[in-house]
Amino acid sequence: DGERTSLLIDAGPLDPDAGAIILDLFQQLGLSHLDHLMLTHFDADHLGGFVTTYESTSIVWTSDCTPTTYFPTQAIIDLGDADKETESVDEYQACRNANVNRLEQGHFVIGQTDNTNVGLQIDLGENYAATIVAGGGFIVGNETQIGDVDTENERSLAVLISGPNGFNFLVMGDLPGVSEVEGDANLELALGQALQAQSVDVSILRTGHHGSAESSSAEFLGLVNPEISIISVGDNSYGHPTCTALQNLFLYSDPVYQTGLGSPTATCPEQEQVTISNGTIWIRVEGGEFQIGL
């Protein structure tokens, strides 16, 4: 509130009910309204708190699309029309479209057909800004789409939150890097090269795709040089975070944090070095200086 502008990036899974958890967090913070909403892509584990599917709690509207107190006042930023059809995606798009006239700045579609709005900057107040640095397979500063983009993760938005004294917080969504599948797009590498060209050193990295085998490549990390890394991960059957991702992260980051225990099938020596929270990691930033709290 006040001179600062609020921005919510993604809203967690349907189960557990991320919407209810985020609403409780808003109340703890004394946040009375939301200015900007950003959805990095349409996977259910990022969309959950925005919809009422399966009796989940939506932060922004009721089941009949009536806006709540936290429907954003300024803008919604996302990938436009989804390439996937699920009940959750259908609700999100229908309710967004029904309420778009309430937005003062409007609905910003990122990378739907070209690099439009990649590079969009949101003024967060007090010399902080959030910049869309990837979306729809496009990377900031590049006019052409990276080749072989054909999945939700490859279309994911990534956002760089910058502030005084060289503070940079890079949120990767589910943007992937190297894959064992030949022909998959390496968005991480292209983004790392673009940020290095802008002399961006990352203070805090929110890793891509929950520490999967396709994210956090050593080549990418060497380009962005994160001081601290955070893995957003809960109980899962995918093996997230993988030993490969953790090994790469510890080459550059100390410490590495996780929001939860992750997959019980992912076991490697690096796990003993990870600082694990109970689901919430606080980042307090003032004048470009930051503190991490669990």
Coordinates of C-alpha atoms in Angstrom, one line a residue:
D1 CA 0.0 0.0 0.0
G2 CA 1.0 3.7 0.0
E3 CA 3.7 4.5 -2.6
R4 CA 4.5 0.9 -3.3
T5 CA 2.7 -1.1 -6.0
S6 CA 1.6 -4.7 -5.4
L7 CA 2.3 -7.5 -7.9
L8 CA 1.3 -11.1 -7.5
I9 CA 3.1 -13.6 -9.7
D10 CA 1.2 -17.0 -9.9
A11 CA -1.0 -18.4 -7.2
G12 CA 0.1 -22.0 -6.4
P13 CA -1.8 -25.3 -6.8
L14 CA -5.4 -26.3 -6.5
D15 CA -4.5 -28.8 -3.8
P16 CA -3.6 -27.8 -1.2
D17 CA -5.8 -24.7 -1.5
A18 CA -3.2 -22.1 -2.4
G19 CA -5.8 -19.4 -2.7
A20 CA -6.8 -19.7 0.9
I21 CA -3.1 -19.7 2.0
I22 CA -2.4 -16.5 -0.1
L23 CA -5.4 -14.7 1.3
D24 CA -4.2 -15.4 4.8
L25 CA -0.8 -14.1 3.8
F26 CA -2.3 -10.9 2.5
Q27 CA -4.1 -10.4 5.8
Q28 CA -0.8 -10.9 7.7
L29 CA 0.8 -8.3 5.5
G30 CA -2.1 -5.9 5.9
L31 CA -2.4 -5.8 2.1
S32 CA -5.8 -4.2 1.3
H33 CA -5.8 -4.5 -2.5
L34 CA -3.8 -5.9 -5.4
D35 CA -2.5 -3.7 -8.3
H36 CA -1.1 -6.2 -10.8
L37 CA -1.7 -9.9 -11.4
M38 CA 0.7 -12.1 -13.4
L39 CA 0.2 -15.7 -14.5
T40 CA 3.4 -17.2 -15.9
H41 CA 1.6 -20.0 -17.7
F42 CA -1.6 -22.1 -17.5
D43 CA -0.4 -25.2 -15.6
A44 CA -2.7 -26.0 -12.6
D45 CA 0.1 -25.7 -10.0
H46 CA 0.6 -22.0 -10.9
L47 CA -3.1 -21.2 -11.6
G48 CA -4.8 -22.8 -8.6
G49 CA -5.3 -19.7 -6.4
F50 CA -6.9 -17.8 -9.2
V51 CA -9.8 -20.2 -9.8
T52 CA -12.6 -21.9 -7.8
T53 CA -12.2 -25.3 -9.5
Y54 CA -12.9 -28.3 -7.2
E55 CA -14.0 -25.8 -4.5
S56 CA -10.6 -24.1 -4.4
T57 CA -10.4 -20.5 -3.2
S58 CA -9.9 -17.8 -5.8
I59 CA -8.2 -14.7 -4.7
V60 CA -9.7 -12.6 -7.5
W61 CA -13.3 -13.7 -8.2
T62 CA -16.1 -15.9 -7.1
S63 CA -17.4 -18.9 -9.0
D64 CA -19.7 -16.7 -11.0
C65 CA -16.8 -14.3 -11.9
T66 CA -17.8 -11.6 -9.5
P67 CA -14.6 -9.8 -8.6
T68 CA -13.3 -9.9 -5.0
T69 CA -11.5 -7.2 -3.1
Y70 CA -8.2 -8.5 -4.6
F71 CA -9.2 -8.3 -8.2
P72 CA -6.3 -6.2 -9.6
T73 CA -6.8 -2.5 -10.0
Q74 CA -4.2 -2.0 -12.7
A75 CA -3.4 -4.9 -15.0
I76 CA -3.5 -8.6 -15.7
I77 CA -0.4 -10.0 -17.5
D78 CA -0.4 -13.5 -19.0
L79 CA 0.0 -15.5 -22.2
G80 CA -3.5 -14.5 -23.6
D81 CA -5.5 -17.5 -24.9
A82 CA -4.3 -20.9 -23.7
D83 CA -3.4 -23.8 -25.9
K84 CA -4.8 -26.2 -23.4
E85 CA -8.4 -26.8 -22.3
T86 CA -9.2 -27.7 -18.7
E87 CA -11.9 -26.6 -16.3
S88 CA -9.5 -24.4 -14.5
V89 CA -8.1 -22.7 -17.6
D90 CA -11.7 -22.2 -19.0
E91 CA -12.7 -20.5 -15.7
Y92 CA -9.6 -18.3 -15.6
Q93 CA -10.1 -17.1 -19.2
A94 CA -13.8 -16.5 -18.9
C95 CA -13.6 -14.6 -15.6
R96 CA -10.6 -12.6 -16.8
N97 CA -12.4 -11.6 -20.0
A98 CA -15.6 -10.8 -18.1
N99 CA -13.8 -8.3 -15.8
V100 CA -11.1 -6.9 -18.1
N101 CA -12.9 -3.5 -18.4
R102 CA -12.3 -3.0 -14.6
L103 CA -8.5 -2.8 -15.2
E104 CA -7.0 0.7 -15.4
Q105 CA -4.1 -0.3 -17.5
G106 CA -5.7 -3.4 -19.2
H107 CA -4.8 -6.9 -20.1
F108 CA -1.2 -7.3 -21.3
V109 CA -0.8 -10.4 -23.5
I110 CA 2.9 -11.6 -23.7
G111 CA 4.3 -13.3 -26.8
Q112 CA 1.1 -14.5 -28.3
T113 CA 2.2 -14.2 -31.9
D114 CA 5.4 -12.0 -31.7
N115 CA 7.6 -10.3 -29.1
T116 CA 4.9 -7.8 -28.2
N117 CA 5.1 -6.8 -24.5
V118 CA 8.3 -8.8 -23.9
G119 CA 10.2 -6.1 -22.1
L120 CA 7.1 -4.6 -20.5
Q121 CA 8.1 -2.8 -17.3
I122 CA 5.9 -2.4 -14.2
D123 CA 6.8 0.5 -11.8
L124 CA 6.7 -1.0 -8.3
G125 CA 7.5 2.3 -6.5
E126 CA 10.6 3.4 -4.5
N127 CA 12.9 2.7 -7.5
Y128 CA 11.9 -0.9 -7.9
A129 CA 10.5 -2.3 -11.2
A130 CA 9.4 -5.7 -12.6
T131 CA 10.3 -6.4 -16.2
I132 CA 9.0 -9.2 -18.4
V133 CA 12.1 -10.8 -19.7
A134 CA 10.7 -13.9 -21.4
G135 CA 7.3 -15.1 -22.6
G136 CA 5.7 -17.1 -25.4
G137 CA 9.2 -18.4 -26.4
F138 CA 10.5 -14.8 -26.9
I139 CA 13.4 -13.4 -24.9
V140 CA 13.9 -9.7 -24.1
G141 CA 16.0 -7.9 -26.7
N142 CA 15.3 -10.6 -29.4
E143 CA 12.7 -10.1 -32.1
T144 CA 12.4 -13.7 -33.2
Q145 CA 11.1 -16.6 -31.2
I146 CA 13.5 -19.3 -29.9
G147 CA 13.1 -22.4 -32.1
D148 CA 11.1 -25.5 -31.2
V149 CA 8.8 -23.8 -28.6
D150 CA 5.8 -26.1 -28.3
T151 CA 5.0 -26.7 -24.6
E152 CA 3.4 -24.7 -21.8
N153 CA 6.7 -24.6 -19.9
E154 CA 8.6 -23.2 -22.9
R155 CA 6.0 -20.4 -23.3
S156 CA 6.3 -19.5 -19.6
L157 CA 6.8 -15.9 -18.5
A158 CA 9.9 -15.0 -16.6
V159 CA 10.2 -11.7 -14.7
L160 CA 13.1 -9.7 -13.4
I161 CA 12.4 -7.5 -10.3
S162 CA 15.2 -4.9 -10.1
G163 CA 15.9 -2.2 -7.5
P164 CA 18.6 0.0 -6.0
N165 CA 22.3 -1.0 -5.6
G166 CA 22.1 -3.7 -8.2
F167 CA 19.4 -5.8 -6.6
N168 CA 17.9 -8.3 -9.1
F169 CA 15.4 -11.0 -8.3
L170 CA 14.7 -13.3 -11.3
V171 CA 11.5 -15.4 -11.2
M172 CA 11.7 -18.1 -13.9
G173 CA 8.2 -19.6 -13.8
D174 CA 8.6 -23.0 -15.4
L175 CA 11.0 -21.9 -18.1
P176 CA 13.2 -24.8 -19.1
G177 CA 16.7 -25.2 -20.2
V178 CA 18.6 -28.2 -21.5
S179 CA 16.4 -31.3 -22.1
E180 CA 17.2 -34.9 -23.0
V181 CA 14.6 -34.6 -25.7
E182 CA 16.3 -33.6 -29.0
G183 CA 14.9 -30.4 -30.5
D184 CA 13.5 -28.9 -27.2
A185 CA 14.0 -25.2 -26.9
N186 CA 16.7 -24.0 -24.5
L187 CA 15.0 -20.8 -23.2
E188 CA 17.3 -20.6 -20.1
L189 CA 20.5 -20.2 -22.2
A190 CA 18.9 -17.5 -24.4
L191 CA 17.7 -15.6 -21.4
G192 CA 21.0 -15.9 -19.6
Q193 CA 22.8 -14.5 -22.6
A194 CA 20.3 -11.6 -22.9
L195 CA 20.7 -10.7 -19.2
Q196 CA 24.5 -11.0 -19.3
A197 CA 24.5 -8.6 -22.3
Q198 CA 22.7 -6.2 -20.0
S199 CA 25.3 -6.7 -17.2
V200 CA 22.6 -8.2 -14.9
D201 CA 23.9 -10.2 -11.9
V202 CA 21.1 -12.0 -10.1
S203 CA 20.8 -11.5 -6.4
I204 CA 18.0 -14.0 -5.9
L205 CA 17.0 -16.7 -8.3
R206 CA 13.6 -18.4 -8.1
T207 CA 14.6 -21.4 -10.1
G208 CA 12.7 -22.6 -13.1
H209 CA 10.3 -25.6 -13.0
H210 CA 10.8 -26.6 -9.4
G211 CA 14.4 -27.8 -9.8
S212 CA 13.6 -30.2 -12.6
A213 CA 16.2 -32.0 -14.7
E214 CA 15.4 -29.6 -17.6
S215 CA 16.1 -26.4 -15.5
S216 CA 19.0 -24.7 -13.7
S217 CA 21.7 -25.8 -16.2
A218 CA 25.3 -24.9 -15.2
E219 CA 25.7 -22.9 -18.3
F220 CA 22.7 -20.7 -17.5
L221 CA 23.7 -20.3 -13.9
G222 CA 27.1 -19.2 -14.9
L223 CA 25.6 -16.4 -17.0
V224 CA 23.3 -15.0 -14.3
N225 CA 25.5 -15.8 -11.3
P226 CA 22.8 -16.0 -8.6
E227 CA 23.9 -15.2 -5.1
I228 CA 21.0 -17.1 -3.5
S229 CA 18.6 -19.6 -5.1
I230 CA 15.1 -20.6 -4.0
I231 CA 13.3 -23.7 -5.2
S232 CA 9.5 -23.6 -5.0
V233 CA 8.5 -27.2 -4.5
G234 CA 6.1 -29.4 -2.6
D235 CA 5.5 -33.1 -2.3
N236 CA 5.6 -34.5 -5.8
S237 CA 6.2 -37.7 -7.8
Y238 CA 8.4 -36.1 -10.4
G239 CA 11.7 -36.3 -8.5
H240 CA 11.8 -32.5 -8.0
P241 CA 14.3 -31.1 -7.2
T242 CA 16.7 -33.3 -9.0
C243 CA 20.3 -33.9 -7.9
T244 CA 21.5 -32.4 -11.2
A245 CA 19.8 -29.1 -10.5
L246 CA 21.0 -29.0 -6.9
Q247 CA 24.6 -29.8 -7.9
N248 CA 24.5 -26.9 -10.5
L249 CA 22.9 -24.5 -8.0
F250 CA 25.5 -25.1 -5.4
L251 CA 28.2 -24.2 -7.9
Y252 CA 26.9 -20.6 -7.7
S253 CA 24.5 -20.2 -4.8
D254 CA 25.0 -20.4 -1.1
P255 CA 22.6 -20.9 0.4
V256 CA 20.0 -22.8 -1.6
Y257 CA 16.4 -22.7 -0.1
Q258 CA 13.4 -25.0 -0.7
T259 CA 9.8 -24.2 0.2
G260 CA 9.1 -27.8 1.1
L261 CA 10.7 -31.3 1.2
G262 CA 10.1 -32.1 -2.4
S263 CA 10.0 -35.6 -3.8
P264 CA 10.8 -38.5 -1.5
T265 CA 12.5 -40.2 -4.5
A266 CA 15.0 -37.4 -5.0
T267 CA 18.0 -38.3 -2.7
C268 CA 21.5 -36.9 -3.2
P269 CA 24.2 -35.5 -0.9
E270 CA 23.4 -31.9 -1.9
Q271 CA 20.0 -32.2 -0.2
E272 CA 21.7 -32.1 3.2
Q273 CA 23.0 -28.6 2.4
V274 CA 19.6 -27.2 1.4
T275 CA 17.7 -25.0 3.8
I276 CA 14.1 -26.2 3.8
S277 CA 11.2 -24.0 5.0
N278 CA 7.7 -25.0 6.2
G279 CA 6.2 -23.6 2.9
T280 CA 6.9 -19.9 3.2
I281 CA 10.1 -18.0 2.5
W282 CA 10.1 -14.3 3.3
I283 CA 12.3 -11.9 1.3
R284 CA 12.5 -8.5 2.8
V285 CA 14.1 -5.9 0.6
E286 CA 15.0 -2.3 1.6
G287 CA 17.2 0.0 -0.5
G288 CA 18.4 -2.9 -2.5
E289 CA 19.6 -4.9 0.6
F290 CA 17.7 -8.1 1.3
Q291 CA 17.2 -10.6 4.1
I292 CA 15.8 -14.1 3.8
G293 CA 13.5 -15.5 6.5
L294 CA 11.7 -18.8 7.0

